[in-house]
mmCIF file of C-alpha atoms and ligand atoms in Angstrom:
data_model
loop_
_atom_site.group_PDB
_atom_site.id
_atom_site.type_symbol
_atom_site.label_atom_id
_atom_site.label_comp_id
_atom_site.label_asym_id
_atom_site.label_seq_id
_atom_site.Cartn_x
_atom_site.Cartn_y
_atom_site.Cartn_z
ATOM 1 C CA MET A 117 0.000 0.000 0.000
ATOM 2 C CA SER A 118 1.339 3.471 -0.894
ATOM 3 C CA LYS A 119 2.495 5.528 2.076
ATOM 4 C CA ILE A 120 2.401 8.734 0.028
ATOM 5 C CA THR A 121 -0.249 11.154 1.311
ATOM 6 C CA THR A 122 -2.529 12.435 -1.419
ATOM 7 C CA LEU A 123 -1.595 16.084 -1.667
ATOM 8 C CA ALA A 124 -3.529 18.797 -3.468
ATOM 9 C CA GLY A 125 -3.809 22.536 -3.005
ATOM 10 C CA VAL A 126 -4.744 25.941 -4.310
ATOM 11 C CA CYS A 127 -2.395 28.167 -6.315
ATOM 12 C CA GLY A 128 -2.604 31.925 -6.518
ATOM 13 C CA TRP A 129 -0.639 35.137 -5.983
ATOM 14 C CA PRO A 130 -1.418 36.171 -3.293
ATOM 15 C CA ILE A 131 -3.086 33.076 -1.878
ATOM 16 C CA HIS A 132 -3.135 33.285 1.935
ATOM 17 C CA HIS A 133 -6.781 34.487 1.899
ATOM 18 C CA SER A 134 -8.183 31.373 0.162
ATOM 19 C CA LEU A 135 -10.743 29.350 2.120
ATOM 20 C CA SER A 136 -10.258 26.265 -0.055
ATOM 21 C CA PRO A 137 -7.839 24.511 2.361
ATOM 22 C CA VAL A 138 -10.361 24.896 5.212
ATOM 23 C CA LEU A 139 -13.067 23.294 3.094
ATOM 24 C CA HIS A 140 -11.069 20.436 1.543
ATOM 25 C CA ASN A 141 -9.388 19.538 4.847
ATOM 26 C CA PHE A 142 -12.829 19.537 6.517
ATOM 27 C CA TRP A 143 -14.059 16.970 3.973
ATOM 28 C CA LEU A 144 -10.849 14.903 4.256
ATOM 29 C CA LYS A 145 -11.337 14.734 8.020
ATOM 30 C CA GLU A 146 -15.040 13.879 7.716
ATOM 31 C CA LEU A 147 -14.214 10.989 5.381
ATOM 32 C CA GLY A 148 -11.241 9.869 7.472
ATOM 33 C CA LEU A 149 -8.922 10.174 4.480
ATOM 34 C CA GLY A 150 -5.211 10.733 5.039
ATOM 35 C CA GLY A 151 -4.708 13.447 2.414
ATOM 36 C CA ALA A 152 -3.820 17.096 2.743
ATOM 37 C CA TYR A 153 -4.743 20.305 0.916
ATOM 38 C CA VAL A 154 -2.479 23.347 1.197
ATOM 39 C CA HIS A 155 -1.874 26.874 -0.115
ATOM 40 C CA PHE A 156 0.729 27.185 -2.901
ATOM 41 C CA ALA A 157 1.962 30.716 -3.543
ATOM 42 C CA VAL A 158 2.909 30.704 -7.248
ATOM 43 C CA ARG A 159 4.398 33.782 -8.925
ATOM 44 C CA PRO A 160 2.651 34.583 -12.226
ATOM 45 C CA ASP A 161 5.949 34.625 -14.135
ATOM 46 C CA GLU A 162 6.761 31.109 -12.867
ATOM 47 C CA ALA A 163 3.236 29.688 -13.081
ATOM 48 C CA VAL A 164 3.304 27.877 -16.444
ATOM 49 C CA ARG A 165 6.540 26.113 -15.511
ATOM 50 C CA ALA A 166 5.161 25.245 -12.066
ATOM 51 C CA PHE A 167 1.910 23.867 -13.521
ATOM 52 C CA LYS A 168 3.691 21.811 -16.183
ATOM 53 C CA SER A 169 5.950 20.305 -13.507
ATOM 54 C CA LEU A 170 2.901 18.947 -11.610
ATOM 55 C CA LYS A 171 3.105 15.857 -13.822
ATOM 56 C CA ARG A 172 6.500 15.058 -12.287
ATOM 57 C CA THR A 173 5.287 15.339 -8.682
ATOM 58 C CA SER A 174 2.997 13.323 -6.422
ATOM 59 C CA ILE A 175 0.596 16.282 -6.153
ATOM 60 C CA SER A 176 -2.722 14.960 -7.468
ATOM 61 C CA GLY A 177 -4.052 18.314 -8.651
ATOM 62 C CA VAL A 178 -4.499 21.961 -7.833
ATOM 63 C CA ASN A 179 -7.186 24.595 -7.808
ATOM 64 C CA VAL A 180 -6.126 27.847 -9.385
ATOM 65 C CA THR A 181 -7.274 31.327 -8.531
ATOM 66 C CA LEU A 182 -6.483 34.896 -9.568
ATOM 67 C CA PRO A 183 -4.356 35.894 -11.408
ATOM 68 C CA LEU A 184 -3.306 32.462 -12.699
ATOM 69 C CA LYS A 185 -6.463 31.023 -14.312
ATOM 70 C CA SER A 186 -5.474 31.775 -17.927
ATOM 71 C CA LEU A 187 -1.943 30.483 -17.313
ATOM 72 C CA ALA A 188 -3.345 27.217 -15.934
ATOM 73 C CA TYR A 189 -5.454 26.830 -19.067
ATOM 74 C CA GLU A 190 -2.405 27.380 -21.288
ATOM 75 C CA ALA A 191 -0.111 25.079 -19.328
ATOM 76 C CA ALA A 192 -2.356 22.009 -19.641
ATOM 77 C CA ASP A 193 -2.053 19.254 -22.262
ATOM 78 C CA GLU A 194 -5.841 19.142 -22.644
ATOM 79 C CA GLN A 195 -8.840 21.227 -21.654
ATOM 80 C CA THR A 196 -12.281 19.907 -20.674
ATOM 81 C CA PRO A 197 -15.400 21.281 -22.445
ATOM 82 C CA ASP A 198 -16.266 23.437 -19.381
ATOM 83 C CA ALA A 199 -12.776 24.944 -19.385
ATOM 84 C CA ILE A 200 -13.011 25.578 -23.144
ATOM 85 C CA LYS A 201 -16.364 27.360 -22.650
ATOM 86 C CA LEU A 202 -14.721 29.823 -20.266
ATOM 87 C CA GLY A 203 -11.201 29.948 -21.719
ATOM 88 C CA VAL A 204 -9.721 29.768 -18.215
ATOM 89 C CA SER A 205 -9.130 26.997 -15.683
ATOM 90 C CA ASN A 206 -9.614 26.870 -11.906
ATOM 91 C CA CYS A 207 -8.732 23.190 -11.575
ATOM 92 C CA LEU A 208 -5.739 21.226 -12.907
ATOM 93 C CA TYR A 209 -5.577 17.477 -12.492
ATOM 94 C CA LYS A 210 -3.681 14.541 -13.945
ATOM 95 C CA LYS A 211 -5.129 11.795 -16.096
ATOM 96 C CA ASP A 212 -3.241 9.098 -18.019
ATOM 97 C CA GLY A 213 0.003 11.045 -17.664
ATOM 98 C CA LYS A 214 -1.554 14.237 -19.007
ATOM 99 C CA LEU A 215 -2.281 17.532 -17.292
ATOM 100 C CA ILE A 216 -5.961 18.426 -17.726
ATOM 101 C CA ALA A 217 -7.422 21.920 -17.303
ATOM 102 C CA HIS A 218 -10.989 21.945 -16.019
ATOM 103 C CA ASN A 219 -13.310 24.665 -14.779
ATOM 104 C CA THR A 220 -15.728 23.934 -11.929
ATOM 105 C CA ASP A 221 -17.332 27.406 -11.799
ATOM 106 C CA LEU A 222 -20.146 26.514 -14.222
ATOM 107 C CA GLU A 223 -21.206 23.577 -12.064
ATOM 108 C CA GLY A 224 -20.515 25.540 -8.881
ATOM 109 C CA PHE A 225 -22.831 28.329 -9.952
ATOM 110 C CA ALA A 226 -25.558 26.109 -11.417
ATOM 111 C CA VAL A 227 -25.989 23.380 -8.775
ATOM 112 C CA PRO A 228 -27.221 25.629 -5.897
ATOM 113 C CA LEU A 229 -29.394 27.603 -8.310
ATOM 114 C CA ILE A 230 -31.105 24.479 -9.662
ATOM 115 C CA LYS A 231 -31.610 23.262 -6.092
ATOM 116 C CA ALA A 232 -33.192 26.569 -5.102
ATOM 117 C CA MET A 233 -35.302 27.346 -8.176
ATOM 118 C CA GLY A 234 -35.735 24.076 -10.046
ATOM 119 C CA ALA A 235 -34.672 23.467 -13.646
ATOM 120 C CA LYS A 236 -38.194 23.950 -15.012
ATOM 121 C CA THR A 237 -38.715 27.371 -13.402
ATOM 122 C CA LEU A 238 -35.255 28.403 -14.576
ATOM 123 C CA SER A 239 -36.117 27.521 -18.151
ATOM 124 C CA GLN A 240 -39.099 29.910 -17.920
ATOM 125 C CA THR A 241 -37.501 32.845 -16.089
ATOM 126 C CA PRO A 242 -35.762 35.793 -17.783
ATOM 127 C CA ALA A 243 -32.431 36.524 -16.082
ATOM 128 C CA LEU A 244 -30.289 39.566 -15.479
ATOM 129 C CA ILE A 245 -26.536 39.262 -14.974
ATOM 130 C CA ILE A 246 -24.864 42.250 -13.332
ATOM 131 C CA GLY A 247 -21.118 42.285 -14.018
ATOM 132 C CA THR A 248 -18.819 41.518 -16.898
ATOM 133 C CA GLY A 249 -15.729 39.856 -15.369
ATOM 134 C CA GLY A 250 -14.606 36.244 -14.985
ATOM 135 C CA ALA A 251 -17.495 35.177 -12.757
ATOM 136 C CA ALA A 252 -20.018 36.639 -15.215
ATOM 137 C CA ARG A 253 -18.593 34.385 -17.941
ATOM 138 C CA ALA A 254 -19.305 31.300 -15.833
ATOM 139 C CA VAL A 255 -22.811 32.601 -15.143
ATOM 140 C CA ILE A 256 -23.488 33.142 -18.859
ATOM 141 C CA GLY A 257 -22.294 29.628 -19.727
ATOM 142 C CA ALA A 258 -24.392 28.056 -16.982
ATOM 143 C CA LEU A 259 -27.586 30.001 -17.812
ATOM 144 C CA LEU A 260 -27.270 29.103 -21.500
ATOM 145 C CA ALA A 261 -26.850 25.433 -20.570
ATOM 146 C CA LEU A 262 -29.947 25.685 -18.342
ATOM 147 C CA ASN A 263 -32.016 27.027 -21.250
ATOM 148 C CA VAL A 264 -32.881 30.268 -19.497
ATOM 149 C CA PRO A 265 -35.121 31.908 -22.126
ATOM 150 C CA GLU A 266 -33.719 35.438 -22.013
ATOM 151 C CA ILE A 267 -30.391 36.515 -20.535
ATOM 152 C CA ARG A 268 -29.661 40.226 -20.131
ATOM 153 C CA ILE A 269 -26.309 41.553 -19.036
ATOM 154 C CA ILE A 270 -25.390 44.928 -17.621
ATOM 155 C CA GLY A 271 -22.123 46.323 -16.289
ATOM 156 C CA ARG A 272 -20.989 49.710 -15.122
ATOM 157 C CA THR A 273 -18.689 49.747 -18.189
ATOM 158 C CA ASP A 274 -21.214 49.252 -21.021
ATOM 159 C CA ILE A 275 -18.606 48.351 -23.613
ATOM 160 C CA LYS A 276 -17.570 45.254 -21.620
ATOM 161 C CA ALA A 277 -21.143 43.912 -21.597
ATOM 162 C CA GLU A 278 -21.436 44.519 -25.351
ATOM 163 C CA ALA A 279 -18.101 42.750 -25.952
ATOM 164 C CA LEU A 280 -19.332 39.637 -24.100
ATOM 165 C CA VAL A 281 -22.519 39.597 -26.166
ATOM 166 C CA ASP A 282 -20.440 39.771 -29.361
ATOM 167 C CA ILE A 283 -18.271 36.845 -28.248
ATOM 168 C CA VAL A 284 -21.164 34.603 -27.180
ATOM 169 C CA ASN A 285 -23.313 35.572 -30.171
ATOM 170 C CA VAL A 286 -26.589 33.903 -29.155
ATOM 171 C CA PRO A 287 -29.897 35.749 -29.818
ATOM 172 C CA SER A 288 -31.310 35.095 -26.323
ATOM 173 C CA PHE A 289 -28.300 36.826 -24.729
ATOM 174 C CA TYR A 290 -28.112 40.614 -24.985
ATOM 175 C CA ALA A 291 -26.712 43.687 -23.267
ATOM 176 C CA LEU A 292 -28.604 46.636 -21.827
ATOM 177 C CA PRO A 293 -26.952 49.951 -20.973
ATOM 178 C CA TRP A 294 -26.065 50.534 -17.300
ATOM 179 C CA ALA A 295 -28.327 53.613 -17.471
ATOM 180 C CA LYS A 296 -31.299 51.241 -18.017
ATOM 181 C CA ARG A 297 -30.554 49.043 -15.000
ATOM 182 C CA ASP A 298 -33.797 49.975 -13.226
ATOM 183 C CA GLU A 299 -35.873 48.637 -16.124
ATOM 184 C CA ALA A 300 -33.676 45.548 -16.354
ATOM 185 C CA VAL A 301 -34.148 44.780 -12.645
ATOM 186 C CA ALA A 302 -37.921 45.255 -12.868
ATOM 187 C CA ALA A 303 -38.220 42.911 -15.860
ATOM 188 C CA SER A 304 -36.090 39.987 -14.617
ATOM 189 C CA GLY A 305 -37.268 37.140 -12.398
ATOM 190 C CA LEU A 306 -33.695 36.054 -11.704
ATOM 191 C CA ILE A 307 -31.089 38.686 -10.833
ATOM 192 C CA ILE A 308 -27.454 37.722 -10.346
ATOM 193 C CA ASN A 309 -24.764 39.915 -8.887
ATOM 194 C CA ALA A 310 -21.475 38.835 -10.458
ATOM 195 C CA THR A 311 -19.650 42.046 -9.537
ATOM 196 C CA ALA A 312 -17.414 42.886 -6.611
ATOM 197 C CA GLY A 313 -19.856 45.674 -5.655
ATOM 198 C CA GLY A 314 -21.024 45.101 -2.075
ATOM 199 C CA MET A 315 -18.060 42.951 -1.077
ATOM 200 C CA SER A 316 -16.500 43.791 2.318
ATOM 201 C CA GLY A 317 -14.159 46.747 1.864
ATOM 202 C CA LYS A 318 -15.447 47.566 -1.647
ATOM 203 C CA PRO A 319 -18.004 50.183 -2.762
ATOM 204 C CA GLU A 320 -21.662 49.163 -2.762
ATOM 205 C CA LEU A 321 -23.487 48.067 -5.887
ATOM 206 C CA ASP A 322 -25.629 50.885 -7.268
ATOM 207 C CA ILE A 323 -28.710 48.781 -7.990
ATOM 208 C CA ASP A 324 -32.212 49.456 -6.661
ATOM 209 C CA ILE A 325 -33.383 45.943 -5.932
ATOM 210 C CA HIS A 326 -36.732 47.225 -4.571
ATOM 211 C CA LEU A 327 -37.746 47.544 -8.222
ATOM 212 C CA ALA A 328 -37.621 43.753 -8.591
ATOM 213 C CA GLU A 329 -40.982 42.056 -8.755
ATOM 214 C CA LYS A 330 -42.042 40.313 -5.534
ATOM 215 C CA GLY A 331 -41.094 36.635 -5.707
ATOM 216 C CA SER A 332 -38.070 37.275 -7.952
ATOM 217 C CA PHE A 333 -34.886 35.377 -7.199
ATOM 218 C CA VAL A 334 -31.686 37.249 -6.271
ATOM 219 C CA TYR A 335 -28.352 35.374 -6.302
ATOM 220 C CA ASP A 336 -25.321 37.263 -5.010
ATOM 221 C CA LEU A 337 -22.007 35.532 -5.735
ATOM 222 C CA ILE A 338 -20.306 37.499 -2.967
ATOM 223 C CA TYR A 339 -19.765 35.598 0.289
ATOM 224 C CA THR A 340 -18.026 38.274 2.381
ATOM 225 C CA PRO A 341 -20.161 39.593 3.998
ATOM 226 C CA ARG A 342 -22.524 36.665 4.432
ATOM 227 C CA HIS A 343 -25.604 38.878 4.075
ATOM 228 C CA THR A 344 -24.776 41.554 1.508
ATOM 229 C CA ARG A 345 -26.851 44.711 1.379
ATOM 230 C CA LEU A 346 -28.274 43.493 -1.942
ATOM 231 C CA LEU A 347 -29.543 40.287 -0.318
ATOM 232 C CA ARG A 348 -30.895 42.069 2.743
ATOM 233 C CA GLU A 349 -32.787 44.594 0.616
ATOM 234 C CA ALA A 350 -33.978 41.874 -1.758
ATOM 235 C CA LYS A 351 -35.460 39.941 1.153
ATOM 236 C CA LYS A 352 -37.240 43.076 2.369
ATOM 237 C CA ALA A 353 -38.639 43.517 -1.154
ATOM 238 C CA GLY A 354 -40.151 40.022 -1.019
ATOM 239 C CA CYS A 355 -37.539 38.284 -3.192
ATOM 240 C CA MET A 356 -35.998 34.868 -2.617
ATOM 241 C CA THR A 357 -32.244 34.964 -2.079
ATOM 242 C CA LEU A 358 -29.097 32.882 -2.379
ATOM 243 C CA GLY A 359 -25.598 33.860 -1.196
ATOM 244 C CA GLY A 360 -22.169 33.132 -2.677
ATOM 245 C CA LEU A 361 -21.034 30.559 -0.168
ATOM 246 C CA GLU A 362 -23.266 27.944 -1.786
ATOM 247 C CA MET A 363 -21.323 28.430 -5.023
ATOM 248 C CA LEU A 364 -17.976 28.330 -3.232
ATOM 249 C CA ILE A 365 -18.863 24.936 -1.774
ATOM 250 C CA ALA A 366 -20.429 23.579 -4.973
ATOM 251 C CA GLN A 367 -17.427 24.528 -7.137
ATOM 252 C CA ALA A 368 -15.081 22.772 -4.682
ATOM 253 C CA ARG A 369 -16.955 19.438 -4.789
ATOM 254 C CA PRO A 370 -15.885 18.335 -8.294
ATOM 255 C CA SER A 371 -12.258 19.288 -7.539
ATOM 256 C CA PHE A 372 -12.306 17.200 -4.352
ATOM 257 C CA ARG A 373 -13.522 14.189 -6.289
ATOM 258 C CA LEU A 374 -10.839 14.637 -8.957
ATOM 259 C CA PHE A 375 -8.017 15.079 -6.421
ATOM 260 C CA TYR A 376 -8.923 12.437 -3.821
ATOM 261 C CA GLY A 377 -11.131 9.997 -5.750
ATOM 262 C CA HIS A 378 -13.999 10.349 -3.263
ATOM 263 C CA LYS A 379 -17.240 12.316 -3.361
ATOM 264 C CA ALA A 380 -17.262 15.172 -0.836
ATOM 265 C CA PRO A 381 -19.885 14.383 1.838
ATOM 266 C CA GLU A 382 -23.193 16.289 1.631
ATOM 267 C CA LEU A 383 -23.405 16.384 5.427
ATOM 268 C CA PRO A 384 -22.403 17.936 7.701
ATOM 269 C CA ASP A 385 -22.977 21.211 5.866
ATOM 270 C CA PRO A 386 -19.627 23.069 5.872
ATOM 271 C CA LYS A 387 -21.278 26.514 5.674
ATOM 272 C CA GLU A 388 -21.185 27.427 9.365
ATOM 273 C CA MET A 389 -17.602 26.192 9.664
ATOM 274 C CA LEU A 390 -16.621 28.359 6.656
ATOM 275 C CA PHE A 391 -18.301 31.415 8.126
ATOM 276 C CA ALA A 392 -16.482 30.853 11.389
ATOM 277 C CA ALA A 393 -13.205 30.652 9.427
ATOM 278 C CA LEU A 394 -14.079 33.841 7.539
ATOM 279 C CA LYS A 395 -14.846 35.599 10.814
ATOM 280 C CA ALA A 396 -11.583 34.446 12.310
ATOM 281 C CA GLY A 397 -9.854 36.155 9.376
ATOM 282 C CA GLN A 398 -8.861 33.081 7.386
HETATM 283 P P1 LIG J 86 -13.567 40.488 -12.004
HETATM 284 O O1 LIG J 86 -13.220 39.628 -13.166
HETATM 285 O O2 LIG J 86 -12.542 41.403 -11.422
HETATM 286 O O3 LIG J 86 -14.852 41.356 -12.419
HETATM 287 C C1 LIG J 86 -15.406 42.259 -11.508
HETATM 288 C C2 LIG J 86 -16.688 42.866 -12.103
HETATM 289 O O4 LIG J 86 -17.277 43.655 -11.086
HETATM 290 C C3 LIG J 86 -16.446 43.811 -13.277
HETATM 291 O O5 LIG J 86 -17.543 43.717 -14.149
HETATM 292 C C4 LIG J 86 -16.402 45.193 -12.584
HETATM 293 O O6 LIG J 86 -16.725 46.252 -13.439
HETATM 294 C C5 LIG J 86 -17.506 44.984 -11.579
HETATM 295 N N1 LIG J 86 -17.493 45.858 -10.425
HETATM 296 C C6 LIG J 86 -16.566 45.937 -9.435
HETATM 297 N N2 LIG J 86 -16.978 46.799 -8.484
HETATM 298 C C7 LIG J 86 -18.193 47.258 -8.866
HETATM 299 C C8 LIG J 86 -19.143 48.165 -8.294
HETATM 300 N N3 LIG J 86 -18.936 48.789 -7.135
HETATM 301 N N4 LIG J 86 -20.285 48.396 -8.963
HETATM 302 C C9 LIG J 86 -20.549 47.781 -10.145
HETATM 303 N N5 LIG J 86 -19.684 46.916 -10.727
HETATM 304 C C10 LIG J 86 -18.532 46.662 -10.093
HETATM 305 O O7 LIG J 86 -14.073 39.600 -10.782
HETATM 306 P P2 LIG J 86 -14.816 38.183 -10.852
HETATM 307 O O8 LIG J 86 -13.806 37.109 -10.741
HETATM 308 O O9 LIG J 86 -15.741 38.212 -12.011
HETATM 309 O O10 LIG J 86 -15.625 38.184 -9.484
HETATM 310 C C11 LIG J 86 -16.782 38.997 -9.322
HETATM 311 C C12 LIG J 86 -17.436 38.694 -7.983
HETATM 312 O O11 LIG J 86 -17.867 37.343 -7.928
HETATM 313 C C13 LIG J 86 -16.498 38.901 -6.805
HETATM 314 O O12 LIG J 86 -17.210 39.523 -5.782
HETATM 315 C C14 LIG J 86 -16.123 37.486 -6.373
HETATM 316 O O13 LIG J 86 -15.892 37.375 -4.986
HETATM 317 C C15 LIG J 86 -17.385 36.731 -6.733
HETATM 318 N N6 LIG J 86 -17.129 35.297 -7.014
HETATM 319 C C16 LIG J 86 -17.659 34.396 -6.153
HETATM 320 C C17 LIG J 86 -17.457 33.046 -6.384
HETATM 321 C C18 LIG J 86 -18.064 32.058 -5.442
HETATM 322 O O14 LIG J 86 -17.650 30.895 -5.430
HETATM 323 N N7 LIG J 86 -19.049 32.431 -4.669
HETATM 324 C C19 LIG J 86 -16.700 32.620 -7.475
HETATM 325 C C20 LIG J 86 -16.167 33.582 -8.345
HETATM 326 C C21 LIG J 86 -16.387 34.934 -8.089
HETATM 327 P P3 LIG J 86 -15.568 47.032 -14.286
HETATM 328 O O15 LIG J 86 -14.979 46.028 -15.222
HETATM 329 O O16 LIG J 86 -16.312 48.108 -14.955
HETATM 330 O O17 LIG J 86 -14.572 47.497 -13.261
#
């Protein structure tokens, strides 16, 4: 029997803030597995070489965060369809001697949303994506896969929303100007915040969520703070809400399975433990 501990980790620059080790080590402990999951600080100018060298180590795989996601994609021998959809990778693993670039953000975003809204309702609900960065790309890919009938996108820099629409080039996906955000909010049954607006230490998001129709669904990808102003106001306005920690957990599950060969346990729910770690300044 091999005495080598299964080692995986998360790469970024900086990386000390990542909660991924807390989550993966929690699951390892719950399952009684002998592996470990650690932070790897990887300089961007050394990243491609570091990723390529994974094949010559006993590290089973790594998650990848900012600013290394494009470099991880480039460094791999092959990319999975989900990674190709997004053009970046947040998960590198080894298969048959090859380094594979995957992206778990599509699944991570979609799984909690399907659980909360149901696939049928989703396929009948027009959506609004606020934000035009990396997270918004995962949201677009997931909503298209879920057959959401109409997907609007807005961003405080209009040109970025228009550029995404040009790239995706699907009739059901279109941009609205930031100046028309009130109308967009009022007309969408699913509203997703994929911006950093409202994150702890960052300026608030300038969106009037009270204009949303009662019963609309508001999904904020931010998880610090736990209850963003957007979610608090949305609740007051009679909307259903979902916070970003659900996505954080759901995007980690497929990585765990790839790295350790076991399904992450559904219970106990790691949410409270993650919030405690966030509070303690992890
Ligand atoms: P990103 O690529 O840097 O994009 C940030 C986006 O936010 C841009 O569209 C930016 O607009 C916009 N923005 C920033 N501050 C804003 C404000 N005050 N008002 C309006 N728009 C604002 O970042 P990202 O990777 O897409 O991440 C976006 C958010 O999603 C972050 O809060 C991140 O924590 C969260 N996220 C959560 C998970 C999860 O697992 N829960 C996963 C990924 C991301 P400009 O381009 O005009 O500056």
